[in-house]
XYZ file of C-alpha atoms in Angstrom:
300
model
C 2.030 -20.908 31.167
C -0.991 -18.768 31.466
C -2.248 -16.551 28.679
C -3.515 -12.974 29.342
C -5.871 -11.010 27.051
C -4.353 -8.325 25.001
C -6.265 -5.610 26.852
C -4.207 -6.623 29.959
C -1.015 -5.189 28.325
C -2.681 -1.907 27.129
C -1.697 0.887 29.551
C -4.874 2.651 30.754
C -3.047 5.933 30.236
C -2.949 5.312 26.559
C -6.681 4.427 26.599
C -7.430 7.648 28.473
C -5.272 9.602 25.952
C -7.332 8.222 22.987
C -10.645 9.324 24.578
C -9.274 12.804 25.708
C -7.884 13.808 22.284
C -9.793 16.317 20.130
C -12.203 14.943 17.529
C -13.773 17.999 15.866
C -17.313 18.003 14.503
C -17.976 18.873 10.792
C -15.167 16.659 9.927
C -14.697 13.597 7.590
C -12.504 11.014 9.147
C -10.673 9.030 6.505
C -10.112 5.795 8.323
C -7.936 2.756 7.370
C -9.561 -0.641 8.237
C -7.819 -3.988 8.342
C -6.887 -5.636 4.944
C -7.692 -9.096 6.460
C -6.849 -9.572 10.131
C -9.556 -7.886 12.086
C -7.144 -7.234 15.000
C -5.082 -4.827 12.810
C -6.943 -1.638 13.740
C -5.823 1.129 15.852
C -7.189 2.155 19.195
C -7.810 5.711 17.875
C -9.717 4.209 14.847
C -11.979 2.187 17.091
C -12.777 5.209 19.238
C -13.679 7.400 16.283
C -15.864 4.593 14.831
C -17.689 4.596 18.176
C -17.936 8.332 18.081
C -19.080 9.188 14.556
C -22.656 9.900 13.502
C -22.363 7.765 10.374
C -19.970 5.605 8.244
C -19.615 6.194 4.586
C -18.477 2.733 3.123
C -17.852 0.906 -0.128
C -20.137 -1.984 0.809
C -22.696 -1.671 3.587
C -22.784 -5.415 4.204
C -19.045 -5.670 4.667
C -18.739 -2.681 6.910
C -21.735 -3.793 8.991
C -20.008 -7.136 9.570
C -16.704 -5.455 10.382
C -18.386 -3.070 12.932
C -20.244 -5.900 14.380
C -16.890 -7.647 15.166
C -16.085 -4.688 17.292
C -19.372 -4.502 18.856
C -20.369 -1.388 17.067
C -23.560 -0.414 15.046
C -23.706 2.694 12.960
C -25.803 4.480 10.311
C -24.118 3.423 7.017
C -24.037 5.328 3.754
C -23.169 3.459 0.629
C -20.310 5.309 -1.142
C -19.096 3.218 -3.992
C -17.554 4.015 -7.469
C -21.018 4.353 -9.169
C -22.599 6.983 -6.684
C -19.520 8.591 -5.244
C -20.403 12.204 -6.649
C -24.138 12.122 -5.354
C -23.263 10.629 -1.896
C -20.441 13.327 -1.681
C -23.057 16.015 -1.707
C -25.004 14.367 1.088
C -21.811 13.829 3.139
C -20.955 17.549 2.728
C -24.502 18.596 3.876
C -24.336 16.416 6.915
C -20.879 17.706 7.829
C -22.075 21.357 7.486
C -24.785 20.444 9.962
C -22.128 19.552 12.509
C -21.897 15.777 12.097
C -18.765 13.672 12.275
C -18.486 10.982 9.443
C -16.051 8.189 8.887
C -15.010 7.256 5.468
C -13.838 3.502 5.038
C -13.379 1.249 2.108
C -13.823 -2.576 2.254
C -10.273 -3.086 3.264
C -7.152 -0.793 3.738
C -6.850 2.874 3.255
C -9.761 4.544 1.325
C -9.101 6.482 -1.703
C -5.982 4.484 -2.591
C -7.060 2.301 -5.539
C -10.507 2.360 -3.800
C -13.273 4.781 -3.733
C -13.040 7.921 -1.675
C -10.959 10.436 -3.487
C -13.961 12.379 -4.955
C -15.666 12.541 -1.497
C -12.526 13.821 0.079
C -12.229 16.471 -2.803
C -15.857 17.649 -2.412
C -15.379 17.980 1.459
C -12.203 19.919 1.088
C -13.705 22.044 -1.707
C -16.566 22.858 0.640
C -13.895 24.295 3.110
C -14.448 21.460 5.467
C -11.784 19.248 7.103
C -10.739 15.720 6.222
C -8.753 14.036 9.091
C -6.757 10.939 8.306
C -6.565 7.866 10.653
C -3.537 5.933 9.350
C -3.559 2.167 9.251
C -3.201 -0.958 6.975
C -2.319 -0.569 3.382
C -1.892 -3.735 1.217
C 0.769 -2.015 -0.999
C 3.019 -0.982 1.974
C 2.504 -4.158 3.839
C 3.823 -6.147 0.799
C 6.742 -3.735 0.351
C 7.798 -4.167 3.928
C 8.417 -8.092 3.435
C 9.701 -7.967 -0.133
C 13.305 -7.455 0.510
C 13.543 -5.386 -2.761
C 16.010 -2.639 -1.726
C 15.030 0.548 -3.368
C 14.379 4.077 -2.118
C 11.346 4.570 -4.382
C 8.265 2.575 -5.299
C 5.658 3.488 -7.991
C 2.030 2.472 -7.082
C 0.464 1.340 -10.324
C -2.808 -0.268 -8.905
C -4.676 -2.540 -11.539
C -3.288 -2.915 -14.908
C -5.608 -2.711 -17.870
C -7.558 -5.889 -18.340
C -7.305 -5.774 -22.194
C -4.082 -7.444 -23.514
C -2.966 -4.669 -25.940
C -3.620 -1.809 -23.349
C -1.721 -3.690 -20.727
C 1.163 -4.279 -23.115
C 1.336 -0.540 -23.761
C 1.177 0.279 -20.108
C 4.072 -2.138 -19.295
C 6.145 -0.918 -22.185
C 6.019 2.568 -20.509
C 7.080 1.134 -17.202
C 10.041 -1.058 -18.468
C 12.675 1.387 -17.514
C 11.204 2.568 -14.255
C 13.838 3.000 -11.509
C 11.323 2.358 -8.771
C 9.822 -0.888 -7.495
C 6.537 -1.388 -9.167
C 3.545 -2.142 -7.049
C 0.424 -3.695 -8.771
C -2.753 -5.131 -7.458
C -4.340 -8.137 -9.234
C -7.340 -10.321 -8.948
C -7.057 -14.184 -8.821
C -8.645 -14.692 -12.246
C -6.035 -12.582 -13.978
C -2.882 -13.296 -12.070
C -1.489 -15.801 -14.590
C -1.832 -13.652 -17.667
C -0.563 -10.641 -15.690
C 2.605 -12.601 -14.743
C 2.974 -13.728 -18.258
C 2.703 -10.156 -19.475
C 5.242 -8.971 -16.941
C 7.647 -11.703 -18.093
C 7.241 -10.513 -21.729
C 7.692 -6.893 -21.035
C 10.586 -7.125 -18.493
C 12.425 -10.229 -19.209
C 13.129 -13.224 -17.114
C 15.891 -11.825 -14.798
C 14.031 -9.267 -12.683
C 12.684 -10.467 -9.410
C 8.878 -10.415 -8.571
C 7.119 -10.730 -5.334
C 3.694 -12.452 -5.221
C 2.036 -11.348 -1.960
C -1.312 -13.197 -1.638
C -4.064 -12.871 0.977
C -1.936 -10.624 3.251
C -2.653 -10.967 7.055
C -5.289 -13.610 6.261
C -5.425 -17.243 7.075
C -3.798 -18.479 3.810
C -1.298 -15.587 3.462
C 1.759 -16.276 1.374
C 4.648 -14.126 0.084
C 6.760 -15.761 -2.667
C 9.816 -14.045 -4.259
C 11.462 -15.438 -7.416
C 12.673 -14.338 -10.820
C 9.999 -13.554 -13.351
C 11.355 -16.365 -15.485
C 10.478 -18.765 -12.667
C 7.100 -17.214 -11.672
C 4.689 -18.745 -14.237
C 5.958 -22.316 -13.250
C 5.576 -21.614 -9.630
C 1.858 -20.380 -10.094
C 1.141 -23.462 -12.333
C 2.616 -25.910 -9.642
C -0.322 -25.383 -7.283
C -3.819 -24.128 -8.045
C -4.040 -22.731 -4.618
C -1.190 -20.268 -5.503
C -3.631 -18.557 -7.980
C -6.340 -17.950 -5.433
C -6.932 -14.785 -3.381
C -6.155 -11.120 -3.809
C -2.653 -10.278 -4.854
C -0.121 -7.442 -4.419
C 2.580 -7.895 -7.038
C 5.877 -6.182 -6.786
C 8.375 -6.064 -9.615
C 11.971 -5.088 -9.210
C 13.162 -1.925 -10.699
C 15.046 -1.808 -14.011
C 18.760 -2.350 -13.665
C 20.616 0.893 -13.739
C 24.219 0.752 -14.909
C 26.780 3.390 -13.795
C 27.431 6.047 -16.253
C 29.727 4.881 -19.074
C 31.917 7.829 -18.578
C 32.595 6.576 -15.106
C 31.579 9.805 -13.622
C 29.731 8.105 -10.831
C 32.898 6.137 -9.882
C 35.083 9.217 -9.976
C 32.849 11.207 -7.681
C 32.533 8.077 -5.333
C 36.245 7.896 -5.105
C 36.679 11.586 -4.186
C 33.804 11.285 -1.538
C 34.997 7.960 -0.105
C 38.230 9.640 1.006
C 36.389 11.739 3.472
C 32.973 10.227 3.991
C 31.395 6.883 5.074
C 30.045 4.539 2.352
C 26.552 5.447 3.109
C 27.182 9.279 3.058
C 29.384 9.013 -0.077
C 26.782 7.005 -2.039
C 23.949 9.291 -1.103
C 25.808 12.448 -1.972
C 27.194 10.969 -5.129
C 23.584 10.152 -6.165
C 22.616 13.733 -5.590
C 25.471 15.044 -7.688
C 25.401 12.611 -10.642
C 21.581 11.745 -10.655
C 22.511 8.095 -10.689
C 20.742 5.539 -8.462
C 21.736 5.578 -4.872
C 21.557 1.725 -4.428
C 23.861 1.130 -7.358
C 26.280 3.732 -6.219
C 26.152 2.211 -2.693
C 27.079 -1.322 -4.214
C 29.963 0.145 -6.181
C 31.189 1.967 -3.189
C 31.264 -1.308 -1.225
C 33.406 -2.880 -4.037
C 35.785 0.121 -4.067
C 36.339 -0.056 -0.375
C 37.011 -3.753 -0.531
C 39.394 -3.370 -3.485
């Protein structure tokens, strides 16, 4: 069996379309970069990176290395959390002079638990355009393989590093009806999981997504009660950057059985999916819980 390069499968018409689209000047291109695997970048992102006058980035060394993997070399502007306000002024001035500038973070989508939001705000406040180039996001990547069925997720980012502040933050999240999405560093993963267990109890499910898209990627799902032992069983399980997902708080149907009453009425005329969705709108109860109850009613 012969192996063909990926480029052999790319329709030349698509490549032409990429180059023929409009890429306006005086625009900040907010560009997502791979979270690990260098191949996870879009054709449009590569074209924009080749086109821009400069790249504003979190770490010039990391971005220089990344661009080099694609055969690119650009003027780099350091734009990290300590100089974001001052570099924003420089970027605005360059855009006003007609340049195109890409904004990237070290990995993933800029301005999402990464520097960049102040720069985008300054650009928009100056009446200039910020154009998004969507791509990898560690949070969404982890959610997609979590199997935690929920219509909602709440992005938390990094929890406070101090124990008491973390405890207070988690207490405020204990009743959240959305899947919680956290980022965590390897040196804090054990204490964070312990804190989650104390705050939410052993029954809720947790997903530990580590080194996503990288060589040692792993995604493990278990109950919170099982998670500390799983981490302790192998030191390698505590290495790398983590996305931690925590199942939403369990939601019981209304004690007055209003949700079930509404469901029974709707199920006489609608499908299970339609009935549970409409019942959720009517009662304010969680759609997934109503869907499960509708299944049980149909089977009864």
